[in-house]
Amino acid sequence: MGCTQVSRMLPVIDLAPAPPARAAYDVLAPAPELAEFATDDIALPRFHVWTLGCQMNHSDSEEMAGALAAAGCAEAADLESADLIVINSCAIREAAEQKVIGRMGHLANLRRANPALRVVLTGCSVRTDNAATLKRRYPEVDLFLRPDEEPELTARLGLAGATAPGLMVGAQREVGAQREVGAQREVGAQREVCAIRRQSATSAWLPIIYGCDKTCTYCIVPFSRGPERSRPFDEVVDEARSLAARGYREVTLLGQNVNSYGHDLPAEARFGEVQTGRHLGRQLDLDGRPDMAALLRTIDGLRTDDGVPAISRLRFVTSHPWDLSQRLIAAMADCPSVCEHLHLPVQSGDDTVLRRMGRQYSVAAYLELVERLRAAVPGISLTTDVIVGFCGETEAQFEQTLELLRQVRFETVFAAAFSVRPGTPAAKLEDDVPKAEKKRRLQALLDLQEGIGLEANRGWVGRSTEVLVDQERPPSTHADGYGGPRLAGRNRSNKLVHFDGPVELIGSLVSVRVEHAGPYALVGSLDG
Ligand code: SF4
C-alpha cells in the first residue's frame, strides 16, 4: 500500500490514562541555540496547544508544539495568554466535539480582548467530508487542518520561512525539560524532520503506524486518518535508540492498530522468518515483512554498556484482536522490557452486536486470545474498551457483555455509551436504544467493573512493585495532613501507585510496597 497521507489517532480517546506530568514552566522561550534564527520576538505569537482525545493526539500535539517552538514561538501556559491557539480535536464521540463547540463563546471573548488572536482546529473533527460545515460548527476558528495536514502548520501560518530551523536536519530542539535532536519521520514519500516538544522527560510516545484499515461501523477514524501506513522498521528502531540515549525510561509504540505494524512495508530477506497469517478479519500476505514481534524484539535487544535493556519499559497501544499473532504473544513473553499489560478492546460480549459493529471476531475467538496471552505471560494485566447501547443492542445482548467482564476480569474497562458519528456506516443503522437506557447500562457496567477492579487491586496489597515515578500530586489533595511531596507513577501492569517521597525521585524506577487498594489506584510506601 502506498504512503499518501499523514494521519494519527487512537480510538481510546477521552478515557485514556492521564498524560505524564507536564514540565514545570509557564512560558517557554525558544532554545538558545535557535536564537540566531529568531526573526522578531514581538511579532511571533505565543502559542497554546489544547489536546483532546487519545495518545496519538497527544503525540501529534508534541510535534506541533515542537514545530512552533522551532519556528521561534514561545509557549503560553493557557488559552487566555496565547496569541495562537491550536486545538487538536477528537471526534470519536459527540461529547468530545461538544467540548470544543462549547468553547466558541470563550474564544470570541478572547478575540475581543486580543484582536491578533488566531485559532487553528485540527485532529479528527476536521475531515474532507465535513469541510463545508466546519465554519458553521466552529465559527471562531481561522484555520482548519486535517490530521494529514498537521506537518504544514507553521507554513500555513507563515511561520516557517527561510529563518525557520524546523527545516534543518539534526537541529537541536527544545523538548520540555530537555533537548533532543529532531527525529526523522517518514511522511508519505518524503522525509521530514520533526521537532518534538515532549511533555515528559521520562516516558516517550513513538508513533509507528498511522491510520486504520479496519471495518468498525461506529468509528470515524478510518475517514479522518486514512489507511494504515507503517513507518520504516530501521527508522523506528533508530528513534527508539535515540530516546534510550537521551534517558527515556519508557517508550510506548503508538498506532490506531499498532499490532498490524509492517503489513504494508515491502518484504525483505531479513524478515524471512515472518510467515504468519491473520486468523481473524481480512486475510493479508504478511510473509517476509517486518511485524510487531520483530520490532519488539529488536527494540528490546537494544542494550546499555552494562548489558541491560536500554529502554526499561516498552509498551504498545492500541491493539486490535485481528493482528494479535502468536509471534507477537511469544515476543511479549520473551522480551524483558515489554510490560505485562495489554489494552485489547473487545467492545461487546455478544456475537450479533460484534457483527453489527463490524469487528469481525467472535467472543469465543477473543476469549481464546485471552487464554493464550495469560498462558504466555502469567499475571498479565488486561484492559479493554466497551461500547454500550450500540444500535439494536437488546438487554440480553448487554447482559452478555456483563458476563464477558465477569469471565475475563479485566483490570480496567473504558466504557462509553454509543453516540452516532455522522458519516460512519453505523449512522445508517437505527440508533434505537433510548438515551436513558444507554445511561443505565453504562452505570450497571461501571458498577460491576468497580468491584472487579477493586478485587484485582486488592491482590497487590502486601506486595512490592516497581513504579516509574512521573508525577507529584498537588498538596491540596493531601487529606491526611501529610506535609511532604506525594508522588505517583505506574507499575509495569499500568496500575497507578501513590506514595510519599522526595520529588528528586521523579523519573526513577523505585520499589513501592502496596498497603491499600482502591478500585482505580494503589497506595503504598517506598521499600527499604
Ligand atoms: Fe476505529 Fe475500529 Fe479502526 Fe479502532 S480498529 S480505529 S475502532 S475502525
JSON list of C-alpha atoms and ligand atoms in Angstrom, two decimals, residues 11 212 214 216 218-219 221-222 257 320 359, ligand 1:
[
{"chain": "A", "resi": 11, "resn": "PRO", "atom": "CA", "xyz": [-9.90, 5.22, 19.39]},
{"chain": "A", "resi": 212, "resn": "CYS", "atom": "CA", "xyz": [-6.75, 2.35, 10.23]},
{"chain": "A", "resi": 214, "resn": "LYS", "atom": "CA", "xyz": [-10.40, -1.94, 9.96]},
{"chain": "A", "resi": 216, "resn": "CYS", "atom": "CA", "xyz": [-15.73, -0.94, 12.73]},
{"chain": "A", "resi": 218, "resn": "TYR", "atom": "CA", "xyz": [-19.26, 3.05, 14.54]},
{"chain": "A", "resi": 219, "resn": "CYS", "atom": "CA", "xyz": [-15.85, 4.61, 14.05]},
{"chain": "A", "resi": 221, "resn": "VAL", "atom": "CA", "xyz": [-11.11, 7.15, 12.43]},
{"chain": "A", "resi": 222, "resn": "PRO", "atom": "CA", "xyz": [-10.69, 5.47, 9.02]},
{"chain": "A", "resi": 257, "resn": "ASN", "atom": "CA", "xyz": [-3.83, -0.53, 15.29]},
{"chain": "A", "resi": 320, "resn": "HIS", "atom": "CA", "xyz": [-6.86, -4.94, 17.55]},
{"chain": "A", "resi": 359, "resn": "ARG", "atom": "CA", "xyz": [-15.41, -6.11, 14.47]},
{"chain": "B", "resi": 1, "resn": "SF4", "atom": "FE1", "xyz": [-11.88, 2.68, 14.69]},
{"chain": "B", "resi": 1, "resn": "SF4", "atom": "FE2", "xyz": [-12.09, 0.01, 14.61]},
{"chain": "B", "resi": 1, "resn": "SF4", "atom": "FE3", "xyz": [-10.04, 1.26, 13.42]},
{"chain": "B", "resi": 1, "resn": "SF4", "atom": "FE4", "xyz": [-10.19, 1.17, 16.07]},
{"chain": "B", "resi": 1, "resn": "SF4", "atom": "S1", "xyz": [-9.96, -0.58, 14.73]},
{"chain": "B", "resi": 1, "resn": "SF4", "atom": "S2", "xyz": [-9.68, 2.96, 14.82]},
{"chain": "B", "resi": 1, "resn": "SF4", "atom": "S3", "xyz": [-12.37, 1.31, 16.43]},
{"chain": "B", "resi": 1, "resn": "SF4", "atom": "S4", "xyz": [-12.19, 1.39, 12.83]}
]
